[in-house]
Each structure stands twice: as C-alpha cells, then as structure tokens.
Short mmCIF file of N, CA and C in Angstrom, two decimals:
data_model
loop_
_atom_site.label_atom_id
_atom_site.label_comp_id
_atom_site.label_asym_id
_atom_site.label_seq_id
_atom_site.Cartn_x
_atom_site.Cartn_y
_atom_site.Cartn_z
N UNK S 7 155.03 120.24 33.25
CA UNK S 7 156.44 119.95 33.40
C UNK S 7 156.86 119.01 32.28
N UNK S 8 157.94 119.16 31.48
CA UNK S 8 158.10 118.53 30.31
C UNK S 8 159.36 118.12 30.69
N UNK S 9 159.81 117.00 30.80
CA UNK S 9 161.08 116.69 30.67
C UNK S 9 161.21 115.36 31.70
N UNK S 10 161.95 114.80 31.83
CA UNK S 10 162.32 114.00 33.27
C UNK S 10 163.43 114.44 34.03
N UNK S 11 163.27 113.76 35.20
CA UNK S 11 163.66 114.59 36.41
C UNK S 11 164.85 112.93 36.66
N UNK S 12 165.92 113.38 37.67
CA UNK S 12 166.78 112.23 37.49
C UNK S 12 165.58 110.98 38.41
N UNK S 13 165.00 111.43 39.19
CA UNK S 13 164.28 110.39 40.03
C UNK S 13 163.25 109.53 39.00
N UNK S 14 162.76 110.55 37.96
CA UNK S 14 161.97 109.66 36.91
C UNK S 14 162.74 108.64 36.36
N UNK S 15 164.35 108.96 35.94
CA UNK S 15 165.24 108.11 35.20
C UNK S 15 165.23 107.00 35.79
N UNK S 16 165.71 107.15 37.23
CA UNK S 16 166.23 106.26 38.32
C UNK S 16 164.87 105.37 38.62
N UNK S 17 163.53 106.39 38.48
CA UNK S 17 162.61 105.23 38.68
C UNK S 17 162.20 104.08 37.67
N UNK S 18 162.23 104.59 36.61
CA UNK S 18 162.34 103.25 34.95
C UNK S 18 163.37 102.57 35.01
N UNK S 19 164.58 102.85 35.70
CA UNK S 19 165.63 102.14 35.47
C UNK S 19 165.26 100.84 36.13
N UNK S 20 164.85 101.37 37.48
CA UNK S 20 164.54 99.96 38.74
C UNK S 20 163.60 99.43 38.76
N UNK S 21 162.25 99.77 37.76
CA UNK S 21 161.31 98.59 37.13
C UNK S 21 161.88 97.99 35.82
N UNK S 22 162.44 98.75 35.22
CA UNK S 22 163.03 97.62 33.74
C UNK S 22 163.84 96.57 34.26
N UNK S 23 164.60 96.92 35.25
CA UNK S 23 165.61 95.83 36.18
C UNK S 23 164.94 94.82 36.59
N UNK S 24 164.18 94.89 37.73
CA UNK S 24 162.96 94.93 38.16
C UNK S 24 162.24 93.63 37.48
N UNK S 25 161.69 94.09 36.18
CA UNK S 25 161.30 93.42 35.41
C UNK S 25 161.73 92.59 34.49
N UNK S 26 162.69 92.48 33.92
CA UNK S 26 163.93 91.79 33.62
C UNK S 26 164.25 90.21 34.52
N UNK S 27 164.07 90.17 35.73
CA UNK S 27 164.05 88.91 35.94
C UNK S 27 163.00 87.99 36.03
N UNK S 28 161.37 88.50 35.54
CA UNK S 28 160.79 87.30 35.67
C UNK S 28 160.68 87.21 33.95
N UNK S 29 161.24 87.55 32.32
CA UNK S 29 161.55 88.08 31.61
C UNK S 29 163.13 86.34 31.53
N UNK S 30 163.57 87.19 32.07
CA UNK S 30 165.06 85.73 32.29
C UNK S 30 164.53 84.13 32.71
N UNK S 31 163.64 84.47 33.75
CA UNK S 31 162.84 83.31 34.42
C UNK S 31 162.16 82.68 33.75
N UNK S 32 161.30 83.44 32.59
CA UNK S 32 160.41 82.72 31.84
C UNK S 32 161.39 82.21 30.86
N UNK S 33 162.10 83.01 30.00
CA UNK S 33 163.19 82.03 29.08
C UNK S 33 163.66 80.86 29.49
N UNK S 34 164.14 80.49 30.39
CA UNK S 34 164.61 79.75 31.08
C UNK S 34 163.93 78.56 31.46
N UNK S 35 162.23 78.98 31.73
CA UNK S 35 161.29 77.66 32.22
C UNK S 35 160.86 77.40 30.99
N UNK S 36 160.86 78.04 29.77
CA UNK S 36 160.11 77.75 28.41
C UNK S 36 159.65 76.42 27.89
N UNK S 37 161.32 75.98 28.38
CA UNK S 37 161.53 74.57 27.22
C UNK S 37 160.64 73.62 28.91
N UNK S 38 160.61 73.99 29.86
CA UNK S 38 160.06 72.77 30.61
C UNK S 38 158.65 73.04 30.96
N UNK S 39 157.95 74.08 30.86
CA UNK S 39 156.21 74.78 30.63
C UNK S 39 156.03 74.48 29.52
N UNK S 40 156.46 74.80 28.52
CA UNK S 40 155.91 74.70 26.85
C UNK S 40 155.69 76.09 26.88
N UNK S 41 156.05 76.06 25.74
CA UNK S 41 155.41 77.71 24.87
C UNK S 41 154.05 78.27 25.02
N UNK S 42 152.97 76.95 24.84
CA UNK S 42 151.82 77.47 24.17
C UNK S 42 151.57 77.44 25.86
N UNK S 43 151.31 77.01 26.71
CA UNK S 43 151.36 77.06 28.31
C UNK S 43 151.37 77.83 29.31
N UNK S 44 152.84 78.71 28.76
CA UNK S 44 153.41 80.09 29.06
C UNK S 44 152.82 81.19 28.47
N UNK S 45 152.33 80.51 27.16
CA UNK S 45 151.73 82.23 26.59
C UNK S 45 150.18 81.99 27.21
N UNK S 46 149.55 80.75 27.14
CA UNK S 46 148.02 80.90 27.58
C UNK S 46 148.14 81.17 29.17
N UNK S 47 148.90 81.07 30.11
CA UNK S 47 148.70 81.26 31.03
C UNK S 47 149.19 82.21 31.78
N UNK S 48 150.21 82.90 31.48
CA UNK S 48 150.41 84.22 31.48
C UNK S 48 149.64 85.30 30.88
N UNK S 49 149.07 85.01 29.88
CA UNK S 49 147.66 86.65 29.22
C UNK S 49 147.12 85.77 29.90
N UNK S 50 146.08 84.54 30.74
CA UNK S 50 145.06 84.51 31.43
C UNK S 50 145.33 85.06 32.83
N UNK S 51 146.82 85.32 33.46
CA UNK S 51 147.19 86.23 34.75
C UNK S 51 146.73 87.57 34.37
N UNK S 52 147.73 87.80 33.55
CA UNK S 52 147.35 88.96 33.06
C UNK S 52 146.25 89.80 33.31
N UNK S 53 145.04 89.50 32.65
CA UNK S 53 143.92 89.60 32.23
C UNK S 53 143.37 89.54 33.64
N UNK S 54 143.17 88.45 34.80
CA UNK S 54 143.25 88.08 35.91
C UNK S 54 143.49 89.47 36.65
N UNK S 55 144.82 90.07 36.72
CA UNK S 55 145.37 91.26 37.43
C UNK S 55 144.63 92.51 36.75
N UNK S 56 144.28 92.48 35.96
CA UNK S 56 143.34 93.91 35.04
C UNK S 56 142.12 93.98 35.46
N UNK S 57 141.46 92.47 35.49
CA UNK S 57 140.21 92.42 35.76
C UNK S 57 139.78 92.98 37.73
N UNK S 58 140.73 92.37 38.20
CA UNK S 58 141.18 92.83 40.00
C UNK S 58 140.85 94.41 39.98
N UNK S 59 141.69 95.05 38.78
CA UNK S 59 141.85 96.63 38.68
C UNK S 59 140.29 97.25 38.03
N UNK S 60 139.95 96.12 37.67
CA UNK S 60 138.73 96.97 36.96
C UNK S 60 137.39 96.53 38.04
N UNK S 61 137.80 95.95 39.46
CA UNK S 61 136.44 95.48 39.65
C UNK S 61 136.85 95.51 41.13
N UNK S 62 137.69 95.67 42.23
CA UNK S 62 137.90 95.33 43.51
C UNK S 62 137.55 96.72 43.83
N UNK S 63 136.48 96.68 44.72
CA UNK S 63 136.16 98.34 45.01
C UNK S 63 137.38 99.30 45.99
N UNK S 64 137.89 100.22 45.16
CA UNK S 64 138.78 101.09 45.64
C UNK S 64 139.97 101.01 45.51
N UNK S 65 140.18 99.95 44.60
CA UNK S 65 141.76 99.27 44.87
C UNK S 65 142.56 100.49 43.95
N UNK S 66 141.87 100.91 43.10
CA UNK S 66 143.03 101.98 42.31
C UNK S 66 143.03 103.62 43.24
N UNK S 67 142.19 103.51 44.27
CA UNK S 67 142.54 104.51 44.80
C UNK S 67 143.60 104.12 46.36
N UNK S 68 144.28 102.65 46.14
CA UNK S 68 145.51 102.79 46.75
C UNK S 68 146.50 102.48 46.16
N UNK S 69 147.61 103.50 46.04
CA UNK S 69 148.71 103.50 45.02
C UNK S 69 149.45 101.51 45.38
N UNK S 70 150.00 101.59 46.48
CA UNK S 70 150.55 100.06 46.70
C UNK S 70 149.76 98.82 45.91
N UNK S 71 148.41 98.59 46.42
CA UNK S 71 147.99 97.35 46.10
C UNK S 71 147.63 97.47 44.46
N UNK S 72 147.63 98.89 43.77
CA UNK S 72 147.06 98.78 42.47
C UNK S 72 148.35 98.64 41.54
N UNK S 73 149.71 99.57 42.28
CA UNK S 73 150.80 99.63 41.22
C UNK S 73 151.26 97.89 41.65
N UNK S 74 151.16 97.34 42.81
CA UNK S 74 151.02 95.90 42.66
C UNK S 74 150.53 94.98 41.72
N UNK S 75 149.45 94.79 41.56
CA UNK S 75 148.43 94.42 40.32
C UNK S 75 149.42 94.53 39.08
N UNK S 76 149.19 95.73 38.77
CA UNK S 76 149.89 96.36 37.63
C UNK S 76 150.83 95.91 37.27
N UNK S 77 152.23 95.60 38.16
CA UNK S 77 153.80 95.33 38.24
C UNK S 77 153.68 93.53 38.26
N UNK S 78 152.68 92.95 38.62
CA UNK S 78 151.99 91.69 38.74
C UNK S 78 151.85 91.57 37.14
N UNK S 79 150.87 91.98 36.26
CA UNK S 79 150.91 91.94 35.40
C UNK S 79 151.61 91.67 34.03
N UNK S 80 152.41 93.08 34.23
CA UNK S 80 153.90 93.26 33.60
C UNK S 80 154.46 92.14 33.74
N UNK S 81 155.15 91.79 35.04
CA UNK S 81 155.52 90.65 35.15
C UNK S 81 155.34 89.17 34.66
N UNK S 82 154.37 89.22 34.27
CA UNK S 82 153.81 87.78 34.19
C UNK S 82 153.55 87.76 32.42
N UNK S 83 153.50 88.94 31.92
CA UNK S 83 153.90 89.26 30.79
C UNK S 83 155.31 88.90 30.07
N UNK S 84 156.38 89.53 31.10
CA UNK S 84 157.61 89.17 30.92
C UNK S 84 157.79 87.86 31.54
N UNK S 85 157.40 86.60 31.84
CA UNK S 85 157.58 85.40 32.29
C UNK S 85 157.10 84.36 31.65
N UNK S 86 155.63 84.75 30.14
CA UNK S 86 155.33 83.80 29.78
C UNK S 86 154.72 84.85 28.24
N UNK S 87 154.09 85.06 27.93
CA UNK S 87 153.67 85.55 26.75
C UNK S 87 155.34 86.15 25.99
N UNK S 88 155.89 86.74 26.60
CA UNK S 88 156.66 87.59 26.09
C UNK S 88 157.71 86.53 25.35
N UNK S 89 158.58 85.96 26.02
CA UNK S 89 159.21 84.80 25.45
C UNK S 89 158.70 83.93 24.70
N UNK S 90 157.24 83.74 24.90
CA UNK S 90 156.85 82.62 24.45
C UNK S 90 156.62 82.75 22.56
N UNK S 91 156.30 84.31 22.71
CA UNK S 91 155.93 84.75 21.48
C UNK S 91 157.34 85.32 20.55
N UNK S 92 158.60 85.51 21.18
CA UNK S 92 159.72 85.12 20.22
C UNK S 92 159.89 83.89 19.92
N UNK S 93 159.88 83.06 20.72
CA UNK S 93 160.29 81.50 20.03
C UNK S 93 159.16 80.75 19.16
N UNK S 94 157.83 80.69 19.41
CA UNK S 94 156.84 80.41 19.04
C UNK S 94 156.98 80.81 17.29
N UNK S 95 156.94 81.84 16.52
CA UNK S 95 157.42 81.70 15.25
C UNK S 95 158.58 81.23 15.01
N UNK S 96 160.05 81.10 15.31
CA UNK S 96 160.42 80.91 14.98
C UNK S 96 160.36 79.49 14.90
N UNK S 97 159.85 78.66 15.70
CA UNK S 97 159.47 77.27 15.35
C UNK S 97 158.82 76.86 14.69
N UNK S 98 157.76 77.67 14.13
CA UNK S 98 156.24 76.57 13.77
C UNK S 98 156.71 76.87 11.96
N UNK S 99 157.03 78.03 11.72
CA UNK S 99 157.30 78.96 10.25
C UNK S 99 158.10 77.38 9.38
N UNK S 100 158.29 77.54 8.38
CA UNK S 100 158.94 76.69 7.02
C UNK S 100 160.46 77.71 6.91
N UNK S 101 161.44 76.53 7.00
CA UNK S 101 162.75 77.43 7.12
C UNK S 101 162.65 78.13 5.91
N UNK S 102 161.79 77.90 4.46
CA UNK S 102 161.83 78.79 3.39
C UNK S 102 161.34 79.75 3.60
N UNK S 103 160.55 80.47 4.54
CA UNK S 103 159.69 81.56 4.80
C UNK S 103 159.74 82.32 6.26
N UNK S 104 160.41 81.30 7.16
CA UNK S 104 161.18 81.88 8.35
C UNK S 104 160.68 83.31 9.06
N UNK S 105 162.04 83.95 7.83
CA UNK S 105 162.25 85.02 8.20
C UNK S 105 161.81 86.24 8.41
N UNK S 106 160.94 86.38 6.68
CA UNK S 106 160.17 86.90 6.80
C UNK S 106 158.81 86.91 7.61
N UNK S 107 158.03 85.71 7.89
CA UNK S 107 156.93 85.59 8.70
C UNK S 107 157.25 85.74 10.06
N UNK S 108 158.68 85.56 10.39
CA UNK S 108 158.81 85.91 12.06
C UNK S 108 158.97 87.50 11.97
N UNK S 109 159.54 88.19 10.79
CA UNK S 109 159.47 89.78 10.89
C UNK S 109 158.03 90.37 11.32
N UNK S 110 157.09 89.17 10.53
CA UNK S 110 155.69 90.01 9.84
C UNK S 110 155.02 89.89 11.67
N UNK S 111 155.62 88.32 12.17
CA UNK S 111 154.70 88.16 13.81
C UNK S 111 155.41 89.68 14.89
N UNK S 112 156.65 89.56 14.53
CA UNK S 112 157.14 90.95 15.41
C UNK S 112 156.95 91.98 15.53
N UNK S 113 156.29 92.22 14.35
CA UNK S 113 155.50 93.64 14.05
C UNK S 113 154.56 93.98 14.15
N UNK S 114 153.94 92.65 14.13
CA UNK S 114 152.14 92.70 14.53
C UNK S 114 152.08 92.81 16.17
N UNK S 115 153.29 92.31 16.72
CA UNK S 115 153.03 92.71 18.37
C UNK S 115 153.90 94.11 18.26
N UNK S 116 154.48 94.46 18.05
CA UNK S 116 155.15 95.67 18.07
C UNK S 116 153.69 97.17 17.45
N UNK S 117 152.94 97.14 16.83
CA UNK S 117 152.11 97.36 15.96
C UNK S 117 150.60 97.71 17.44
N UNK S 118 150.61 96.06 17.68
CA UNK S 118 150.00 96.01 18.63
C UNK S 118 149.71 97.05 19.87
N UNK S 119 151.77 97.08 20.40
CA UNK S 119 151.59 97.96 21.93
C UNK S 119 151.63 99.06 21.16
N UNK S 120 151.85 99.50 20.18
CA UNK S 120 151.69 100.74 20.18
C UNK S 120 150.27 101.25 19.95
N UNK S 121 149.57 100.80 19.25
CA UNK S 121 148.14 100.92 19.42
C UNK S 121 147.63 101.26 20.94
N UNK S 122 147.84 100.28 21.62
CA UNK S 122 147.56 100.41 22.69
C UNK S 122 147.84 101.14 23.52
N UNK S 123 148.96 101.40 23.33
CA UNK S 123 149.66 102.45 24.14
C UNK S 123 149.26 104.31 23.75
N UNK S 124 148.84 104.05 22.71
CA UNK S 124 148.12 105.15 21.98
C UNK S 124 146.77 105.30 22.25
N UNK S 125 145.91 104.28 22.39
CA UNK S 125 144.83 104.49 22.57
C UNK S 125 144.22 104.62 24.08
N UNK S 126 145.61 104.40 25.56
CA UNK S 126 145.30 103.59 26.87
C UNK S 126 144.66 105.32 27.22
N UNK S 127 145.61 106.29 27.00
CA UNK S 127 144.71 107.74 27.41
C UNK S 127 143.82 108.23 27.53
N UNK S 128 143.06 107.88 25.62
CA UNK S 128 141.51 108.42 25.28
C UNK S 128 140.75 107.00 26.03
N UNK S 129 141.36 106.15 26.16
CA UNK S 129 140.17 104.74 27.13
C UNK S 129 139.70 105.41 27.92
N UNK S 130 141.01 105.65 29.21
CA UNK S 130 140.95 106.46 30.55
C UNK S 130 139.89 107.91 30.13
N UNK S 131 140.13 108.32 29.52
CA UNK S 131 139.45 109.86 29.28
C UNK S 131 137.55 109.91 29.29
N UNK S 132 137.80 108.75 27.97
CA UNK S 132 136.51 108.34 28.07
C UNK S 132 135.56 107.52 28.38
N UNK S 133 136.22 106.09 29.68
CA UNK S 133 135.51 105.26 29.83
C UNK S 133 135.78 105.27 31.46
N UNK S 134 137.06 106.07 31.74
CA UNK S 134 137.46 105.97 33.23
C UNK S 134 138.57 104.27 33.22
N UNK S 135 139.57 104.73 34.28
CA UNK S 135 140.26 103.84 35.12
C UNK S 135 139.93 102.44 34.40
N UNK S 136 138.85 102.41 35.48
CA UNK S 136 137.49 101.04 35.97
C UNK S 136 137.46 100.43 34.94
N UNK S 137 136.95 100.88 33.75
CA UNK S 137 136.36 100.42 32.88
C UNK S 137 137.57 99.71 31.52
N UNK S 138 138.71 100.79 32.06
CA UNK S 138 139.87 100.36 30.75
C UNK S 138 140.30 99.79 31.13
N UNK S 139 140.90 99.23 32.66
CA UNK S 139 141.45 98.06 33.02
C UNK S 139 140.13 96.32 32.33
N UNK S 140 139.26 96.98 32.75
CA UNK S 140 138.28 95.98 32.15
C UNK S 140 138.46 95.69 31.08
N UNK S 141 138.43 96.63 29.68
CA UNK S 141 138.40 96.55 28.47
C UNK S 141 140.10 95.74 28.39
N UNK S 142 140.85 95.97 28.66
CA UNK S 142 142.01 95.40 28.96
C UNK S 142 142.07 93.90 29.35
N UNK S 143 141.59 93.38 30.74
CA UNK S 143 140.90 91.58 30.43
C UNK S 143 140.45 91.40 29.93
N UNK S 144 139.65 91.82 28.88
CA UNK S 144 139.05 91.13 27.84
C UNK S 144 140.13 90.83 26.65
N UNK S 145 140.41 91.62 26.74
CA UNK S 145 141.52 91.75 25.75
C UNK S 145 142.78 90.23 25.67
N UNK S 146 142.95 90.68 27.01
CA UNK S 146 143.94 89.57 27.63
C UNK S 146 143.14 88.10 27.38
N UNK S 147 141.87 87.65 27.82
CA UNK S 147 140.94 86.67 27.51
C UNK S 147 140.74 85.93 26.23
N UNK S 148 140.30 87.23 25.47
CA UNK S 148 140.47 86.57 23.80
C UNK S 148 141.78 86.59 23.30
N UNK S 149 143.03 87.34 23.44
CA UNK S 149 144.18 86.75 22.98
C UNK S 149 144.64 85.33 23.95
N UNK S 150 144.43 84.95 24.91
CA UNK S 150 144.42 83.64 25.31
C UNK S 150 143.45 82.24 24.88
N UNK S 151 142.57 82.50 24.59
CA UNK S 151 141.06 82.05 22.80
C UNK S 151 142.08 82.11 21.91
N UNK S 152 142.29 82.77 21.51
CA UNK S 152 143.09 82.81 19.80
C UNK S 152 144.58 82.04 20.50
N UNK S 153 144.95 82.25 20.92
CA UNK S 153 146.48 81.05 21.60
C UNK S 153 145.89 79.64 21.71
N UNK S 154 145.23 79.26 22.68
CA UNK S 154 144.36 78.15 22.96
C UNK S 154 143.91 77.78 21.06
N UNK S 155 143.30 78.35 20.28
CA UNK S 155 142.68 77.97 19.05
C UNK S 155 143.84 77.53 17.95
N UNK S 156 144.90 78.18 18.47
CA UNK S 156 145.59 78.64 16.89
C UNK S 156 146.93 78.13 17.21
N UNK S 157 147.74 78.28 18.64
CA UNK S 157 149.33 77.68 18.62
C UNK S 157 149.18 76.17 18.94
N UNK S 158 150.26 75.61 17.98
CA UNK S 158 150.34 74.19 18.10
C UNK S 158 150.81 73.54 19.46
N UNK S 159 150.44 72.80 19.61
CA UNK S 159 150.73 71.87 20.99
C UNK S 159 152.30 71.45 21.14
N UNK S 160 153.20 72.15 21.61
CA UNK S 160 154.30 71.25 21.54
C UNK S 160 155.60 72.00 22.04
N UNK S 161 156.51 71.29 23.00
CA UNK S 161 157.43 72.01 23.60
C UNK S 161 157.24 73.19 24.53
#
C-alpha cells in the first residue's frame, strides 16, 4: 500500500501536537535547568527508554507499554536535547564566526537523523528490534560522554 490514508495524516498530526508541548516546556525551563543539564539529561532518558526496549522481556510485543517508551523518549528529546542544542551554539561560537559554525552544528544534527533514520531498517533487518533499540542507548550514552566532556558549564 503506497500512499497515506487520512487516519495516517490525522495520526502524525496528533503526535507532532502531541509532541510539541514537552518541545515548548523544555524552551521554557532552559534558562532555569541550564543547557548543558537539559541536553545531558534528556539523551541519558532517552537512552534509559531504548535500553527498557532493548531489554524488558516482551515489552515490544505490547503495542501500549512499548509505543509508550518510545513517545517517552521522543519526548524527552523534545524537552531537553532538542532545545538545548539550538541555543547551545549559538552561545558558546565568537560573534565573528557565529553563523557559520551554528549552520555547520545544524547540519551535523540534521546529517545525523538522517543517517539514522536511514540506517534504523537495515539495524532492525539485521540485528532485530532487541538489539537496535540497544544499539540506540548506547548511542544515547556516549552522546551524553561527549556533552558531559565537551559543553561548557553555564546557564
């Protein structure tokens, strides 16, 4: 079946919505969490909710508690990494170089999901479910290492 159906529309519409307010929520708590705070502790949820998916026996064979996890995830994505990582260059950069280096950070996460998003199929194909949610906290783990190592302390 190729195409979407209006219920597919209607169903992206009411998770982007959906998702959108913890997304507002995190903008909003930024300046009183700190940046570097929000991004380390949101990819350590993250990572947290993947690892649940890659290791609680059976949980992905119930749609509720796993698209839970999952929407958990997302969420917590949009509440602290996500914001944290627009404002985060634009602060730390030299107003002479700004612009360009906040292009070059936007693209490297943009760059990023698509990789990922490219590669989440052949994971599943060839490692199973189980195992790509796994490969996935790790993921989440060491980009919270490299945050923890590398963003400055402040605000």
């Amino acid at each position: 079946h190729v195409g979407s159906t209006q219920a597919d529309v209607t169903g992206a519409m009411l998770v982007s919505g959906a998702l959108s307010l913890p997304g507002f929520a995190g903008t909003l708590l930024l300046p009183r969490i700190g940046r570097k705070r929000a991004l380390i502790g949101g990819t350590i949820g993250m990572g947290f909710c993947f690892l649940l998916l890659a290791t609680v026996p059976n949980v992905l064979d119930y749609g509720v508690p796993a698209l839970g996890l999952y929407t958990m995830a997302v969420a917590l994505n949009w509440a602290g990494p996500a914001p944290a990582t627009y404002s985060i260059p634009a602060e730390i950069y030299p107003t002479s170089c700004r612009a360009t280096l906040h292009g070059i950070s936007a693209a490297s996460g943009k760059l990023g999901a698509a990789i990922s998003s490219s590669l989440f199929g052949d994971l599943v194909a060839a490692y199973g479910l189980p195992d790509t949610f796994a490969i996935l906290a790790v993921v989440c783990i060491l980009a919270a290492a490299l945050g923890l190592a590398f963003v400055p302390s402040y605000g």
